[in-house]
Structures are given as C-alpha cells and as structure tokens.
Amino acid sequence: MVLRHFYAELPSRFVRFAARRWYELRLRWYTADKGLWVLVVTIGLVVATFGFALQAVFAHQDDRRNLACLARNVYFEARGEPAAGQYAVAEVTMNRKASGRYPATICGVVYQKNWDPLRKRHVGAFSWTELDALPAPRGEEWERAWKVAEAVYYRREAPVLEGALHFHATYIKPDWARGKQPIARIGRHVFYE
C-alpha cells in the first residue's frame, strides 16, 4: 500500500525536483557575472570563424592544384586529340582516383611512380611525368585542356568511360595490356578497365 502511494507520487516528485533545479539554475545564471562567459564565447566565435575561413582557403587551393594536375595530364597525354579523347584521358585519371587502388588525390594519381623490376627503376603512370624538361603549357590547346579538366573534375559532363583505369597509344603494345579487353578506342588511344 505504501509502495503504491510512493510510485503514484513519483512522477510529480520528479517534476517538482526538476522544476526546482531549473529555477535554481536560472537564478544563478541571472545573478552571475557574465563578463567571463561573454569573453570566452567571443573568443570561441572568432577562432571558429578564422578556422572555417582557413579551411575554405586551403580547400580552394587543393581544388586548384588538383585541377591543374588534371589539366596538365590532359594537355601532355592528349594534346592534339579530338575532344572525346581528351575527355577520356581526364575520365581515366578521375576513375583511378575514385577506385581506391591509386592515390587519393588527382596529383597523386598523375605523378604516381611504381617500381618496374624489368627496367630496375621507378616508372611513371603517365609517360610525360618521366620527362625532365617539359614546355610550359600555353595557347589554345592549354585552354582547351583546362576546360576539359574543369568539365570532368566538376562532373559537368556525363562519364563516357565509366570504370576505365588504363589506356595506351595505338602505336604501342604494352605488356600490361595483354589479355585485357579494350572497352574503347578514341583518337590515338585504346582504353581498358
């Protein structure tokens, strides 16, 4: 009987207890000196704003750097190719980045070097990255490569070679291509999954 009475009043006791604590907390807040709180919150907001601004700047710089790497790859691998060939080279680069089997950045994919036991040296994934002296990209071909890179990087164009991770020029027959089924031939390049 006593327990039934105790349990019946339990919700109202809890409500009174919570209301009393809430009242005490509000009373302390209204009567407390808030100068320190205002200072801490202000400093926190300034630091957070500065942090977000820095993050935005660095993210923009990373985007520009990766876009430049993609444009250089299109320029040096597919300069003089039809637009479809340039888009295909850019797509292969982006597919490699997305695959998880290659570096996580576009620049990492473009400048990746792997050890070749036959040549006993590191070999670039894209042949132009092995050259010591390259002319600076410029002119209409560079502008076109940049526009292609932007379109593929920002996904403005629907992918044509989804899943393609490799390609080579039509005038060579690399060992790695033996046994692979080509999925497309665009311009002077053959593309593989």
C-alpha positions as CSV (number, residue, x, y, z in Angstrom):
1,M,0.0,0.0,0.0
2,V,2.8,2.4,0.9
3,L,4.7,1.4,-2.2
4,R,1.7,2.0,-4.4
5,H,1.4,5.5,-2.9
6,F,5.1,6.1,-3.4
7,Y,5.0,5.1,-7.0
8,A,1.9,7.1,-7.7
9,E,3.6,10.3,-6.5
10,L,6.9,9.5,-8.2
11,P,6.2,11.4,-11.4
12,S,5.0,14.5,-9.5
13,R,8.1,14.3,-7.2
14,F,10.3,14.2,-10.2
15,V,8.6,17.1,-11.9
16,R,8.9,19.2,-8.7
17,F,12.6,18.2,-8.3
18,A,13.3,19.1,-12.0
19,A,11.4,22.4,-11.7
20,R,13.3,23.4,-8.5
21,R,16.7,22.6,-10.2
22,W,15.7,24.5,-13.3
23,Y,14.6,27.5,-11.2
24,E,18.0,27.4,-9.2
25,L,20.0,27.2,-12.4
26,R,18.1,30.2,-14.0
27,L,18.5,32.2,-10.8
28,R,22.3,31.5,-10.7
29,W,22.5,32.5,-14.4
30,Y,20.6,35.8,-14.0
31,T,22.6,36.8,-10.9
32,A,26.0,35.7,-12.1
33,D,28.7,37.9,-13.6
34,K,28.7,37.0,-17.3
35,G,31.8,39.0,-18.3
36,L,34.0,35.9,-18.5
37,W,31.3,34.0,-20.4
38,V,31.0,36.8,-23.0
39,L,34.7,36.9,-23.4
40,V,35.0,33.1,-23.8
41,V,32.2,32.9,-26.3
42,T,33.5,35.8,-28.3
43,I,37.0,34.3,-28.5
44,G,35.5,31.0,-29.4
45,L,33.4,32.5,-32.3
46,V,36.5,34.4,-33.6
47,V,38.6,31.3,-33.5
48,A,35.9,29.2,-35.2
49,T,35.3,31.8,-37.9
50,F,39.1,32.0,-38.6
51,G,39.3,28.2,-38.7
52,F,36.4,28.0,-41.2
53,A,38.0,30.7,-43.4
54,L,41.4,28.9,-43.4
55,Q,39.7,25.6,-44.2
56,A,37.9,27.2,-47.2
57,V,41.1,28.8,-48.5
58,F,43.0,25.5,-48.3
59,A,40.2,23.6,-49.8
60,H,40.1,26.1,-52.7
61,Q,43.9,25.7,-53.1
62,D,43.6,21.9,-53.2
63,D,40.9,22.1,-55.8
64,R,43.1,24.4,-58.0
65,R,46.1,22.2,-57.5
66,N,44.2,19.0,-58.4
67,L,42.6,20.8,-61.4
68,A,46.0,21.9,-62.6
69,C,47.3,18.4,-62.4
70,L,44.3,17.0,-64.3
71,A,44.7,19.7,-67.0
72,R,48.4,19.0,-67.4
73,N,47.7,15.3,-67.8
74,V,45.1,16.1,-70.5
75,Y,47.5,18.5,-72.2
76,F,50.5,16.3,-72.3
77,E,48.7,12.9,-72.9
78,A,46.0,14.0,-75.3
79,R,47.1,17.4,-76.8
80,G,46.0,17.3,-80.5
81,E,43.4,14.6,-79.9
82,P,39.7,15.1,-80.5
83,A,37.7,16.4,-77.6
84,A,36.4,12.9,-76.9
85,G,39.9,11.7,-76.5
86,Q,40.8,14.5,-74.1
87,Y,37.6,13.8,-72.0
88,A,38.5,10.1,-72.0
89,V,42.0,10.7,-70.6
90,A,40.6,13.0,-67.9
91,E,38.0,10.4,-67.0
92,V,40.6,7.7,-66.6
93,T,42.5,9.9,-64.2
94,M,39.4,10.6,-62.2
95,N,38.4,6.9,-62.3
96,R,41.8,6.0,-60.9
97,K,41.4,8.5,-58.0
98,A,37.9,7.1,-57.2
99,S,39.0,3.4,-57.5
100,G,40.8,3.2,-54.1
101,R,43.7,1.3,-55.8
102,Y,45.5,4.5,-56.6
103,P,46.5,7.6,-54.7
104,A,43.6,9.6,-53.2
105,T,44.4,12.9,-55.0
106,I,44.5,13.7,-58.7
107,C,48.1,15.0,-58.4
108,G,49.0,11.7,-56.6
109,V,47.4,9.7,-59.5
110,V,49.1,11.8,-62.2
111,Y,52.6,11.7,-60.7
112,Q,52.5,8.2,-59.2
113,K,55.6,6.1,-59.8
114,N,55.8,2.4,-59.4
115,W,58.9,0.2,-59.3
116,D,59.5,-1.7,-62.6
117,P,61.6,-4.8,-62.0
118,L,62.5,-5.1,-65.7
119,R,63.8,-1.6,-66.0
120,K,65.1,-1.6,-62.4
121,R,63.7,1.9,-61.8
122,H,60.5,3.7,-60.9
123,V,58.2,4.3,-63.8
124,G,55.6,7.0,-64.1
125,A,51.9,6.0,-64.6
126,F,51.8,8.6,-67.4
127,S,54.8,8.8,-69.7
128,W,55.1,12.6,-69.8
129,T,55.8,12.6,-66.0
130,E,59.2,10.9,-66.6
131,L,60.5,13.7,-68.9
132,D,63.0,16.1,-67.3
133,A,62.1,19.2,-69.3
134,L,58.6,20.0,-70.4
135,P,57.5,23.1,-72.2
136,A,55.1,25.3,-70.2
137,P,51.5,24.6,-71.2
138,R,50.1,27.6,-73.1
139,G,48.0,28.6,-76.0
140,E,44.6,27.4,-77.3
141,E,45.5,23.7,-76.6
142,W,46.2,24.6,-72.9
143,E,42.9,26.5,-72.6
144,R,41.1,23.6,-74.1
145,A,42.8,21.1,-71.8
146,W,41.9,23.3,-68.8
147,K,38.2,23.4,-69.9
148,V,38.1,19.7,-70.4
149,A,39.7,19.2,-67.0
150,E,37.1,21.5,-65.3
151,A,34.2,19.8,-67.0
152,V,35.3,16.3,-65.8
153,Y,36.5,17.5,-62.4
154,Y,33.3,19.3,-61.6
155,R,31.2,16.5,-63.3
156,R,29.6,18.8,-65.8
157,E,29.7,16.1,-68.5
158,A,28.3,12.6,-68.1
159,P,31.1,10.0,-67.9
160,V,31.6,8.0,-71.1
161,L,34.3,5.5,-69.9
162,E,33.0,4.6,-66.5
163,G,35.4,2.1,-64.9
164,A,38.2,2.7,-67.4
165,L,41.5,2.7,-65.5
166,H,44.1,2.3,-68.2
167,F,44.9,3.5,-71.7
168,H,47.8,3.5,-74.2
169,A,48.6,5.0,-77.5
170,T,47.6,2.9,-80.6
171,Y,51.1,2.7,-81.9
172,I,52.4,0.7,-78.9
173,K,51.6,-2.7,-77.4
174,P,52.4,-2.7,-73.7
175,D,52.8,-6.0,-71.8
176,W,50.2,-5.0,-69.2
177,A,47.5,-4.8,-72.0
178,R,47.9,-8.5,-73.0
179,G,44.7,-10.4,-72.1
180,K,42.7,-7.3,-71.4
181,Q,39.6,-6.4,-73.4
182,P,39.6,-2.9,-74.7
183,I,36.5,-1.0,-74.0
184,A,37.0,1.9,-76.4
185,R,39.3,3.3,-79.0
186,I,39.2,7.1,-79.1
187,G,41.5,9.1,-81.3
188,R,45.0,7.6,-80.9
189,H,44.3,5.9,-77.6
190,V,42.9,2.5,-76.5
191,F,41.1,2.3,-73.2
192,Y,40.7,-0.6,-70.8
193,E,39.0,-1.4,-67.5
